[in-house]
mmCIF file of C-alpha atoms in Angstrom:
data_model
loop_
_atom_site.group_PDB
_atom_site.id
_atom_site.type_symbol
_atom_site.label_atom_id
_atom_site.label_comp_id
_atom_site.label_asym_id
_atom_site.label_seq_id
_atom_site.Cartn_x
_atom_site.Cartn_y
_atom_site.Cartn_z
ATOM 1 C CA MET N 1 -12.745 20.885 -3.963
ATOM 2 C CA ALA N 2 -12.132 23.144 -0.984
ATOM 3 C CA LYS N 3 -15.870 23.814 -0.730
ATOM 4 C CA ILE N 4 -16.583 20.082 -0.666
ATOM 5 C CA ALA N 5 -14.011 19.641 2.097
ATOM 6 C CA ASP N 6 -15.573 22.458 4.114
ATOM 7 C CA CYS N 7 -19.063 21.001 3.706
ATOM 8 C CA TRP N 8 -17.811 17.590 4.786
ATOM 9 C CA ALA N 9 -16.029 19.055 7.809
ATOM 10 C CA ARG N 10 -19.254 20.720 8.918
ATOM 11 C CA ALA N 11 -21.286 17.582 8.226
ATOM 12 C CA ILE N 12 -19.161 15.259 10.356
ATOM 13 C CA GLU N 13 -19.542 17.572 13.315
ATOM 14 C CA SER N 14 -23.330 17.546 12.995
ATOM 15 C CA PHE N 15 -23.906 13.910 13.968
ATOM 16 C CA SER N 16 -22.355 11.771 16.672
ATOM 17 C CA ALA N 17 -20.837 9.117 14.415
ATOM 18 C CA GLY N 18 -19.403 11.672 11.998
ATOM 19 C CA LYS N 19 -15.874 11.596 13.361
ATOM 20 C CA PHE N 20 -15.810 7.797 13.273
ATOM 21 C CA VAL N 21 -16.981 7.747 9.652
ATOM 22 C CA ASP N 22 -14.381 10.362 8.754
ATOM 23 C CA ALA N 23 -11.627 8.365 10.471
ATOM 24 C CA ASN N 24 -12.607 5.270 8.495
ATOM 25 C CA LEU N 25 -12.613 7.096 5.167
ATOM 26 C CA CYS N 26 -9.238 8.641 5.930
ATOM 27 C CA GLY N 27 -8.045 5.166 6.897
ATOM 28 C CA ALA N 28 -8.990 3.893 3.449
ATOM 29 C CA ALA N 29 -7.116 6.807 1.874
ATOM 30 C CA GLN N 30 -3.999 6.081 3.929
ATOM 31 C CA VAL N 31 -3.459 2.823 2.029
ATOM 32 C CA MET N 32 -1.866 5.055 -0.618
ATOM 33 C CA LEU N 33 -0.540 7.532 1.955
ATOM 34 C CA GLN N 34 -3.278 10.139 1.537
ATOM 35 C CA ASN N 35 -5.348 11.915 4.181
ATOM 36 C CA ASN N 36 -8.550 12.773 2.351
ATOM 37 C CA PRO N 37 -11.978 11.254 3.141
ATOM 38 C CA LEU N 38 -13.235 11.640 -0.436
ATOM 39 C CA THR N 39 -10.170 9.795 -1.678
ATOM 40 C CA GLY N 40 -10.941 7.042 0.821
ATOM 41 C CA LEU N 41 -14.551 6.856 -0.340
ATOM 42 C CA LEU N 42 -13.438 6.499 -3.955
ATOM 43 C CA PHE N 43 -10.930 3.821 -2.952
ATOM 44 C CA LEU N 44 -13.753 1.844 -1.335
ATOM 45 C CA ALA N 45 -15.869 2.330 -4.467
ATOM 46 C CA GLY N 46 -13.019 1.042 -6.626
ATOM 47 C CA ILE N 47 -12.583 -1.995 -4.390
ATOM 48 C CA ALA N 48 -16.310 -2.712 -4.610
ATOM 49 C CA TRP N 49 -16.287 -2.389 -8.405
ATOM 50 C CA GLY N 50 -13.294 -4.661 -8.846
ATOM 51 C CA ALA N 51 -14.423 -7.263 -6.319
ATOM 52 C CA VAL N 52 -17.961 -7.547 -7.663
ATOM 53 C CA SER N 53 -16.700 -7.610 -11.265
ATOM 54 C CA ALA N 54 -14.445 -10.538 -10.349
ATOM 55 C CA GLY N 55 -17.312 -12.392 -8.675
ATOM 56 C CA MET N 56 -15.722 -11.959 -5.245
ATOM 57 C CA PRO N 57 -17.976 -9.567 -3.310
ATOM 58 C CA GLN N 58 -16.516 -10.969 -0.086
ATOM 59 C CA VAL N 59 -13.358 -8.951 -0.809
ATOM 60 C CA ALA N 60 -15.322 -5.680 -0.778
ATOM 61 C CA ILE N 61 -17.131 -6.738 2.381
ATOM 62 C CA GLY N 62 -13.833 -7.744 3.957
ATOM 63 C CA ALA N 63 -12.334 -4.341 3.159
ATOM 64 C CA LEU N 64 -15.132 -2.579 5.014
ATOM 65 C CA VAL N 65 -15.158 -5.031 7.926
ATOM 66 C CA GLY N 66 -11.382 -4.852 8.340
ATOM 67 C CA LEU N 67 -11.365 -1.065 8.119
ATOM 68 C CA VAL N 68 -14.149 -0.563 10.651
ATOM 69 C CA GLY N 69 -12.770 -3.317 12.894
ATOM 70 C CA ALA N 70 -9.323 -1.745 13.046
ATOM 71 C CA THR N 71 -10.614 1.794 13.541
ATOM 72 C CA GLY N 72 -13.057 0.612 16.201
ATOM 73 C CA SER N 73 -10.324 -1.314 18.002
ATOM 74 C CA ALA N 74 -8.045 1.725 17.956
ATOM 75 C CA THR N 75 -10.863 3.846 19.368
ATOM 76 C CA TYR N 76 -11.490 1.325 22.150
ATOM 77 C CA ILE N 77 -7.787 1.030 23.012
ATOM 78 C CA GLY N 78 -7.574 4.793 23.249
ATOM 79 C CA VAL N 79 -4.933 5.797 20.716
ATOM 80 C CA ASP N 80 -4.097 9.457 20.183
ATOM 81 C CA ASP N 81 -6.948 11.308 18.505
ATOM 82 C CA PRO N 82 -4.997 13.110 15.736
ATOM 83 C CA SER N 83 -3.552 9.833 14.427
ATOM 84 C CA LEU N 84 -6.939 8.135 14.725
ATOM 85 C CA ARG N 85 -8.703 10.936 12.844
ATOM 86 C CA SER N 86 -6.026 10.826 10.144
ATOM 87 C CA GLY N 87 -6.799 7.153 9.505
ATOM 88 C CA LEU N 88 -3.414 5.862 10.601
ATOM 89 C CA TYR N 89 -4.945 2.933 12.492
ATOM 90 C CA GLY N 90 -7.424 1.862 9.833
ATOM 91 C CA TYR N 91 -5.530 1.204 6.620
ATOM 92 C CA ASN N 92 -3.744 -1.945 7.784
ATOM 93 C CA GLY N 93 -7.089 -3.426 8.807
ATOM 94 C CA LEU N 94 -8.530 -2.631 5.380
ATOM 95 C CA LEU N 95 -5.638 -4.380 3.647
ATOM 96 C CA ILE N 96 -6.055 -7.417 5.893
ATOM 97 C CA GLY N 97 -9.741 -7.298 5.011
ATOM 98 C CA VAL N 98 -9.063 -7.570 1.288
ATOM 99 C CA ALA N 99 -6.147 -10.011 1.599
ATOM 100 C CA LEU N 100 -7.755 -12.766 3.663
ATOM 101 C CA PRO N 101 -10.878 -13.235 1.471
ATOM 102 C CA THR N 102 -8.591 -13.124 -1.569
ATOM 103 C CA PHE N 103 -6.416 -15.989 -0.364
ATOM 104 C CA LEU N 104 -8.831 -17.948 1.870
ATOM 105 C CA LYS N 105 -12.281 -19.404 1.261
ATOM 106 C CA ALA N 106 -15.126 -17.482 2.843
ATOM 107 C CA ASN N 107 -16.817 -19.150 5.816
ATOM 108 C CA PRO N 108 -17.958 -17.945 9.253
ATOM 109 C CA LEU N 109 -14.561 -18.645 10.806
ATOM 110 C CA LEU N 110 -12.834 -16.503 8.167
ATOM 111 C CA TRP N 111 -14.789 -13.437 9.282
ATOM 112 C CA VAL N 112 -13.872 -14.016 12.913
ATOM 113 C CA TYR N 113 -10.252 -14.464 11.819
ATOM 114 C CA LEU N 114 -10.441 -11.274 9.769
ATOM 115 C CA VAL N 115 -11.887 -9.119 12.555
ATOM 116 C CA PHE N 116 -9.330 -10.478 15.009
ATOM 117 C CA GLY N 117 -6.506 -9.826 12.554
ATOM 118 C CA ALA N 118 -7.706 -6.263 11.975
ATOM 119 C CA ALA N 119 -7.748 -5.644 15.731
ATOM 120 C CA VAL N 120 -4.279 -7.157 16.161
ATOM 121 C CA SER N 121 -2.959 -4.907 13.383
ATOM 122 C CA VAL N 122 -3.628 -1.922 15.653
ATOM 123 C CA VAL N 123 -1.425 -3.407 18.376
ATOM 124 C CA VAL N 124 1.262 -4.260 15.823
ATOM 125 C CA MET N 125 1.016 -0.727 14.449
ATOM 126 C CA LEU N 126 1.597 0.742 17.911
ATOM 127 C CA ALA N 127 4.553 -1.577 18.498
ATOM 128 C CA ILE N 128 6.258 -0.911 15.157
ATOM 129 C CA ALA N 129 5.537 2.821 15.355
ATOM 130 C CA ASN N 130 7.342 2.961 18.703
ATOM 131 C CA LEU N 131 10.351 1.183 17.221
ATOM 132 C CA ALA N 132 10.317 3.202 14.001
ATOM 133 C CA LYS N 133 10.121 6.489 15.891
ATOM 134 C CA ALA N 134 13.700 6.070 17.080
ATOM 135 C CA TRP N 135 14.843 5.829 13.468
ATOM 136 C CA GLY N 136 12.696 8.684 12.208
ATOM 137 C CA ILE N 137 10.696 6.527 9.805
ATOM 138 C CA SER N 138 7.055 5.561 9.387
ATOM 139 C CA ALA N 139 5.544 2.122 9.984
ATOM 140 C CA LEU N 140 4.009 2.217 6.486
ATOM 141 C CA THR N 141 2.160 -1.057 5.760
ATOM 142 C CA SER N 142 4.516 -3.225 7.832
ATOM 143 C CA PRO N 143 1.778 -4.042 10.414
ATOM 144 C CA PHE N 144 -0.381 -5.385 7.586
ATOM 145 C CA VAL N 145 2.478 -7.423 6.132
ATOM 146 C CA LEU N 146 3.585 -8.949 9.432
ATOM 147 C CA THR N 147 0.069 -9.689 10.683
ATOM 148 C CA THR N 148 -1.124 -11.143 7.381
ATOM 149 C CA TRP N 149 1.969 -13.304 6.928
ATOM 150 C CA ILE N 150 1.399 -14.859 10.352
ATOM 151 C CA LEU N 151 -2.316 -15.357 9.705
ATOM 152 C CA LEU N 152 -1.702 -16.982 6.318
ATOM 153 C CA ILE N 153 1.137 -19.246 7.457
ATOM 154 C CA ALA N 154 -1.028 -20.416 10.347
ATOM 155 C CA THR N 155 -3.791 -21.525 7.973
ATOM 156 C CA HIS N 156 -1.534 -24.306 6.686
ATOM 157 C CA GLY N 157 -2.048 -25.954 10.076
ATOM 158 C CA PHE N 158 -5.784 -25.259 10.441
ATOM 159 C CA THR N 159 -8.662 -27.325 9.094
ATOM 160 C CA GLY N 160 -11.337 -24.707 9.728
ATOM 161 C CA LEU N 161 -9.794 -22.231 7.295
ATOM 162 C CA ARG N 162 -9.490 -23.375 3.689
ATOM 163 C CA ILE N 163 -6.931 -22.003 1.250
ATOM 164 C CA LEU N 164 -8.357 -20.449 -1.905
ATOM 165 C CA SER N 165 -5.391 -19.099 -3.855
ATOM 166 C CA LEU N 166 -2.190 -19.211 -1.825
ATOM 167 C CA PRO N 167 0.952 -20.360 -3.647
ATOM 168 C CA GLN N 168 2.152 -23.853 -2.866
ATOM 169 C CA PRO N 169 5.161 -23.984 -0.514
ATOM 170 C CA GLY N 170 8.262 -25.033 -2.391
ATOM 171 C CA PHE N 171 11.860 -24.308 -3.193
ATOM 172 C CA PRO N 172 13.011 -21.812 -5.830
ATOM 173 C CA GLN N 173 13.444 -23.119 -9.352
ATOM 174 C CA ILE N 174 15.423 -21.736 -12.259
ATOM 175 C CA PRO N 175 13.021 -19.562 -14.275
ATOM 176 C CA VAL N 176 12.351 -20.424 -17.893
ATOM 177 C CA ALA N 177 13.088 -17.621 -20.332
ATOM 178 C CA ALA N 178 10.002 -16.355 -22.126
ATOM 179 C CA SER N 179 9.649 -14.339 -25.290
ATOM 180 C CA ALA N 180 8.891 -10.662 -24.850
ATOM 181 C CA PRO N 181 5.228 -9.727 -25.325
ATOM 182 C CA ALA N 182 3.997 -7.431 -28.048
ATOM 183 C CA LEU N 183 4.261 -4.106 -26.285
ATOM 184 C CA ASP N 184 1.361 -2.362 -27.963
ATOM 185 C CA GLY N 185 -0.409 0.568 -26.372
ATOM 186 C CA GLU N 186 -3.285 -1.507 -25.027
ATOM 187 C CA TRP N 187 -0.957 -3.967 -23.261
ATOM 188 C CA VAL N 188 1.053 -1.189 -21.642
ATOM 189 C CA ILE N 189 -1.963 0.845 -20.505
ATOM 190 C CA ARG N 190 -3.615 -2.232 -19.058
ATOM 191 C CA ALA N 191 -0.464 -3.309 -17.207
ATOM 192 C CA VAL N 192 0.073 0.202 -15.815
ATOM 193 C CA LEU N 193 -3.499 0.484 -14.522
ATOM 194 C CA LEU N 194 -3.394 -3.009 -13.038
ATOM 195 C CA GLY N 195 -0.188 -2.075 -11.250
ATOM 196 C CA VAL N 196 -2.178 0.653 -9.510
ATOM 197 C CA SER N 197 -5.263 -1.472 -8.814
ATOM 198 C CA GLN N 198 -3.237 -4.342 -7.337
ATOM 199 C CA VAL N 199 -2.364 -2.102 -4.374
ATOM 200 C CA PHE N 200 -5.779 -3.253 -3.126
ATOM 201 C CA PHE N 201 -5.439 -6.838 -4.508
ATOM 202 C CA ILE N 202 -7.826 -5.851 -7.302
ATOM 203 C CA GLY N 203 -6.980 -6.867 -10.850
ATOM 204 C CA ASN N 204 -9.346 -4.554 -12.711
ATOM 205 C CA VAL N 205 -8.552 -1.763 -15.171
ATOM 206 C CA VAL N 206 -11.627 0.301 -14.291
ATOM 207 C CA ALA N 207 -10.739 0.041 -10.607
ATOM 208 C CA GLY N 208 -7.249 1.279 -11.480
ATOM 209 C CA VAL N 209 -8.777 4.337 -13.148
ATOM 210 C CA ILE N 210 -10.966 4.948 -10.086
ATOM 211 C CA PHE N 211 -7.957 4.693 -7.780
ATOM 212 C CA LEU N 212 -6.008 7.176 -9.905
ATOM 213 C CA GLY N 213 -8.973 9.549 -9.879
ATOM 214 C CA ALA N 214 -9.098 9.226 -6.106
ATOM 215 C CA LEU N 215 -5.428 10.191 -5.928
ATOM 216 C CA VAL N 216 -6.036 13.237 -8.126
ATOM 217 C CA VAL N 217 -8.680 14.393 -5.642
ATOM 218 C CA SER N 218 -6.026 14.397 -2.928
ATOM 219 C CA SER N 219 -2.823 15.168 -4.830
ATOM 220 C CA ILE N 220 -2.063 15.422 -8.536
ATOM 221 C CA TRP N 221 1.571 14.736 -7.671
ATOM 222 C CA ALA N 222 0.581 11.468 -5.985
ATOM 223 C CA ALA N 223 -1.369 10.369 -9.064
ATOM 224 C CA ALA N 224 1.539 11.299 -11.341
ATOM 225 C CA PHE N 225 4.076 9.398 -9.257
ATOM 226 C CA ALA N 226 1.720 6.396 -9.046
ATOM 227 C CA LEU N 227 1.494 6.244 -12.841
ATOM 228 C CA ALA N 228 5.222 6.762 -13.240
ATOM 229 C CA GLY N 229 5.995 4.127 -10.617
ATOM 230 C CA SER N 230 3.835 1.536 -12.328
ATOM 231 C CA MET N 231 5.324 2.315 -15.738
ATOM 232 C CA LEU N 232 8.896 2.213 -14.435
ATOM 233 C CA ALA N 233 8.230 -1.115 -12.720
ATOM 234 C CA ILE N 234 7.069 -2.590 -16.032
ATOM 235 C CA ILE N 235 10.160 -1.344 -17.850
ATOM 236 C CA VAL N 236 12.548 -2.705 -15.217
ATOM 237 C CA ALA N 237 10.719 -6.032 -14.859
ATOM 238 C CA LEU N 238 10.766 -6.614 -18.611
ATOM 239 C CA ALA N 239 14.402 -5.550 -18.874
ATOM 240 C CA VAL N 240 15.574 -8.093 -16.303
ATOM 241 C CA GLY N 241 13.287 -10.855 -17.589
ATOM 242 C CA THR N 242 10.746 -11.511 -14.845
ATOM 243 C CA ASP N 243 7.535 -13.520 -15.121
ATOM 244 C CA LEU N 244 5.560 -11.942 -17.964
ATOM 245 C CA ASN N 245 2.188 -12.879 -16.524
ATOM 246 C CA ALA N 246 3.068 -11.199 -13.234
ATOM 247 C CA VAL N 247 4.075 -8.058 -15.110
ATOM 248 C CA ALA N 248 0.945 -8.052 -17.265
ATOM 249 C CA THR N 249 -1.376 -8.469 -14.284
ATOM 250 C CA GLY N 250 0.241 -5.717 -12.237
ATOM 251 C CA LEU N 251 1.845 -7.953 -9.623
ATOM 252 C CA PHE N 252 5.227 -6.311 -10.130
ATOM 253 C CA GLY N 253 3.715 -2.835 -10.062
ATOM 254 C CA PHE N 254 1.841 -2.242 -6.829
ATOM 255 C CA SER N 255 4.805 -2.030 -4.445
ATOM 256 C CA PRO N 256 6.753 0.294 -6.796
ATOM 257 C CA VAL N 257 3.620 2.451 -7.063
ATOM 258 C CA LEU N 258 3.569 2.880 -3.289
ATOM 259 C CA THR N 259 7.311 3.520 -3.134
ATOM 260 C CA ALA N 260 7.080 6.196 -5.825
ATOM 261 C CA ILE N 261 4.254 7.961 -3.982
ATOM 262 C CA ALA N 262 5.988 7.725 -0.604
ATOM 263 C CA ILE N 263 9.425 8.929 -1.674
ATOM 264 C CA GLY N 264 8.304 11.281 -4.412
ATOM 265 C CA THR N 265 5.449 13.131 -2.733
ATOM 266 C CA VAL N 266 4.856 12.215 0.918
ATOM 267 C CA PHE N 267 8.155 12.169 2.771
ATOM 268 C CA TYR N 268 9.976 14.513 0.396
ATOM 269 C CA THR N 269 8.840 17.594 -1.522
ATOM 270 C CA PRO N 270 8.785 17.007 -5.307
ATOM 271 C CA GLN N 271 11.839 18.540 -6.983
ATOM 272 C CA PRO N 272 14.402 17.280 -9.527
ATOM 273 C CA ARG N 273 16.686 15.551 -7.009
ATOM 274 C CA VAL N 274 13.713 13.958 -5.284
ATOM 275 C CA VAL N 275 12.490 12.636 -8.637
ATOM 276 C CA VAL N 276 15.853 10.939 -9.206
ATOM 277 C CA TYR N 277 15.799 9.561 -5.659
ATOM 278 C CA ALA N 278 12.254 8.240 -6.172
ATOM 279 C CA ILE N 279 13.299 6.588 -9.438
ATOM 280 C CA MET N 280 16.154 4.837 -7.632
ATOM 281 C CA GLY N 281 13.808 3.688 -4.880
ATOM 282 C CA THR N 282 11.216 2.461 -7.359
ATOM 283 C CA ILE N 283 13.755 0.456 -9.354
ATOM 284 C CA PHE N 284 15.160 -1.026 -6.156
ATOM 285 C CA THR N 285 11.637 -2.022 -5.097
ATOM 286 C CA VAL N 286 11.320 -4.198 -8.209
ATOM 287 C CA ILE N 287 14.574 -5.933 -7.282
ATOM 288 C CA VAL N 288 13.439 -6.388 -3.679
ATOM 289 C CA GLN N 289 10.162 -7.819 -4.984
ATOM 290 C CA ALA N 290 11.992 -10.453 -7.014
ATOM 291 C CA ALA N 291 14.216 -11.311 -4.048
ATOM 292 C CA LEU N 292 11.316 -11.630 -1.608
ATOM 293 C CA ASP N 293 9.282 -13.690 -4.084
ATOM 294 C CA ILE N 294 12.068 -16.263 -3.832
ATOM 295 C CA ALA N 295 12.584 -15.839 -0.079
ATOM 296 C CA VAL N 296 8.952 -16.495 0.900
ATOM 297 C CA MET N 297 8.419 -19.341 -1.564
ATOM 298 C CA PRO N 298 9.109 -22.096 1.030
ATOM 299 C CA PHE N 299 6.407 -20.614 3.273
ATOM 300 C CA GLY N 300 3.675 -20.598 0.623
ATOM 301 C CA ILE N 301 2.776 -16.942 1.136
ATOM 302 C CA PRO N 302 2.785 -13.858 -1.116
ATOM 303 C CA THR N 303 5.195 -10.970 -0.595
ATOM 304 C CA LEU N 304 2.291 -8.532 -0.141
ATOM 305 C CA THR N 305 3.640 -4.967 0.188
ATOM 306 C CA ALA N 306 6.873 -6.008 1.930
ATOM 307 C CA PRO N 307 9.041 -4.816 -1.016
ATOM 308 C CA PHE N 308 7.542 -1.342 -0.666
ATOM 309 C CA VAL N 309 8.138 -1.301 3.081
ATOM 310 C CA LEU N 310 11.765 -2.463 2.950
ATOM 311 C CA ALA N 311 12.786 -0.287 0.009
ATOM 312 C CA THR N 312 11.095 2.823 1.366
ATOM 313 C CA TRP N 313 12.585 2.350 4.826
ATOM 314 C CA LEU N 314 16.060 2.119 3.318
ATOM 315 C CA PHE N 315 15.511 5.284 1.300
ATOM 316 C CA LEU N 316 14.087 7.182 4.278
ATOM 317 C CA LEU N 317 16.806 6.266 6.766
ATOM 318 C CA PRO N 318 19.450 8.580 5.215
ATOM 319 C CA ARG N 319 17.080 11.441 6.161
ATOM 320 C CA ARG N 320 18.038 13.547 3.199
ATOM 321 C CA ASP N 321 16.113 16.816 2.954
ATOM 322 C CA PHE N 322 17.444 17.591 -0.550
ATOM 323 C CA ALA N 323 17.566 21.289 0.246
ATOM 324 C CA PRO N 324 20.700 23.169 -0.862
ATOM 325 C CA VAL N 325 23.191 23.391 1.989
ATOM 326 C CA ARG N 326 23.897 26.991 2.872
ATOM 327 C CA HIS N 327 27.500 27.875 3.681
ATOM 328 C CA VAL N 328 28.833 30.938 5.464
ATOM 329 C CA VAL N 329 32.367 32.225 5.466
ATOM 330 C CA GLY N 330 33.932 32.000 8.916
ATOM 331 C CA SER N 331 37.143 33.351 10.294
ATOM 332 C CA GLY N 332 40.124 32.805 8.049
ATOM 333 C CA GLY N 333 37.828 32.305 5.065
ATOM 334 C CA ALA N 334 36.786 28.781 6.117
ATOM 335 C CA LEU N 335 33.382 27.568 4.967
ATOM 336 C CA HIS N 336 30.915 26.325 7.550
ATOM 337 C CA ASP N 337 27.483 24.749 7.101
ATOM 338 C CA ASN N 338 24.746 27.040 8.320
#
């Protein structure tokens, strides 16, 4: 793998557009908090597979357009080069690119809307990053969530953009209890893989496998926490009695997957206490998901990755390093932190 990385590093320096291509691929990888161009390439391949299999090639096209649009806008604005090269200004555009064609009907105006939204996500990223810096946290996918919510709510007042699959605005209703599904191996495996694939709004088992393989390329720990996060989300969702169809199709899994990766492998070093902390964060993400599903119902919009953002922010703000605190004996035998 190291040889492949070295070859790629040499290749991108050999042609003028190499750095831009690399930034875009890293941007795709950053959707799941990775910084690896091969991972990004596999993510794009998984999106293409899932979108075409579902008869919605516009989603795959939108992913590429949004990614390139956001990265190009960031380049034009003149953001700092290390962040640009790491893909930190591209992933929100990619997510906007898959979200809008998923929820809105494709027409020429949609593509203009998509490109504009991807460009705006760069500005929103800069704004939120400046605010988050004071708290010592990352923007995560909050620019995508905020930008997409505004774009989708606005479509309710536009005639040029037609809704394809947005939920109807309404008030919360008391859920009807449903019988538990037969939890055979096939059902569980499918639900776990769909929980991973739904990070990209793709409901496809093969795509889920591709996404996990892409994570392995970058970090085995990330892949392990993604699987564990999806499985834990299923267990918690079934235990509290959420919508069975949402659980089966992975809609209760994608935010917990991201939370598990973020807390378990990205912002903290994997160790026993971090695992427990990540489990707490993942479980809380499921609860936040249920709460936000109700909260956004009157607006007729999906929660997107907002549960991941809110839960992860709350679990990052304590700034725990989970390293043993060293004590030294001071005068009089008093213990002091070192």
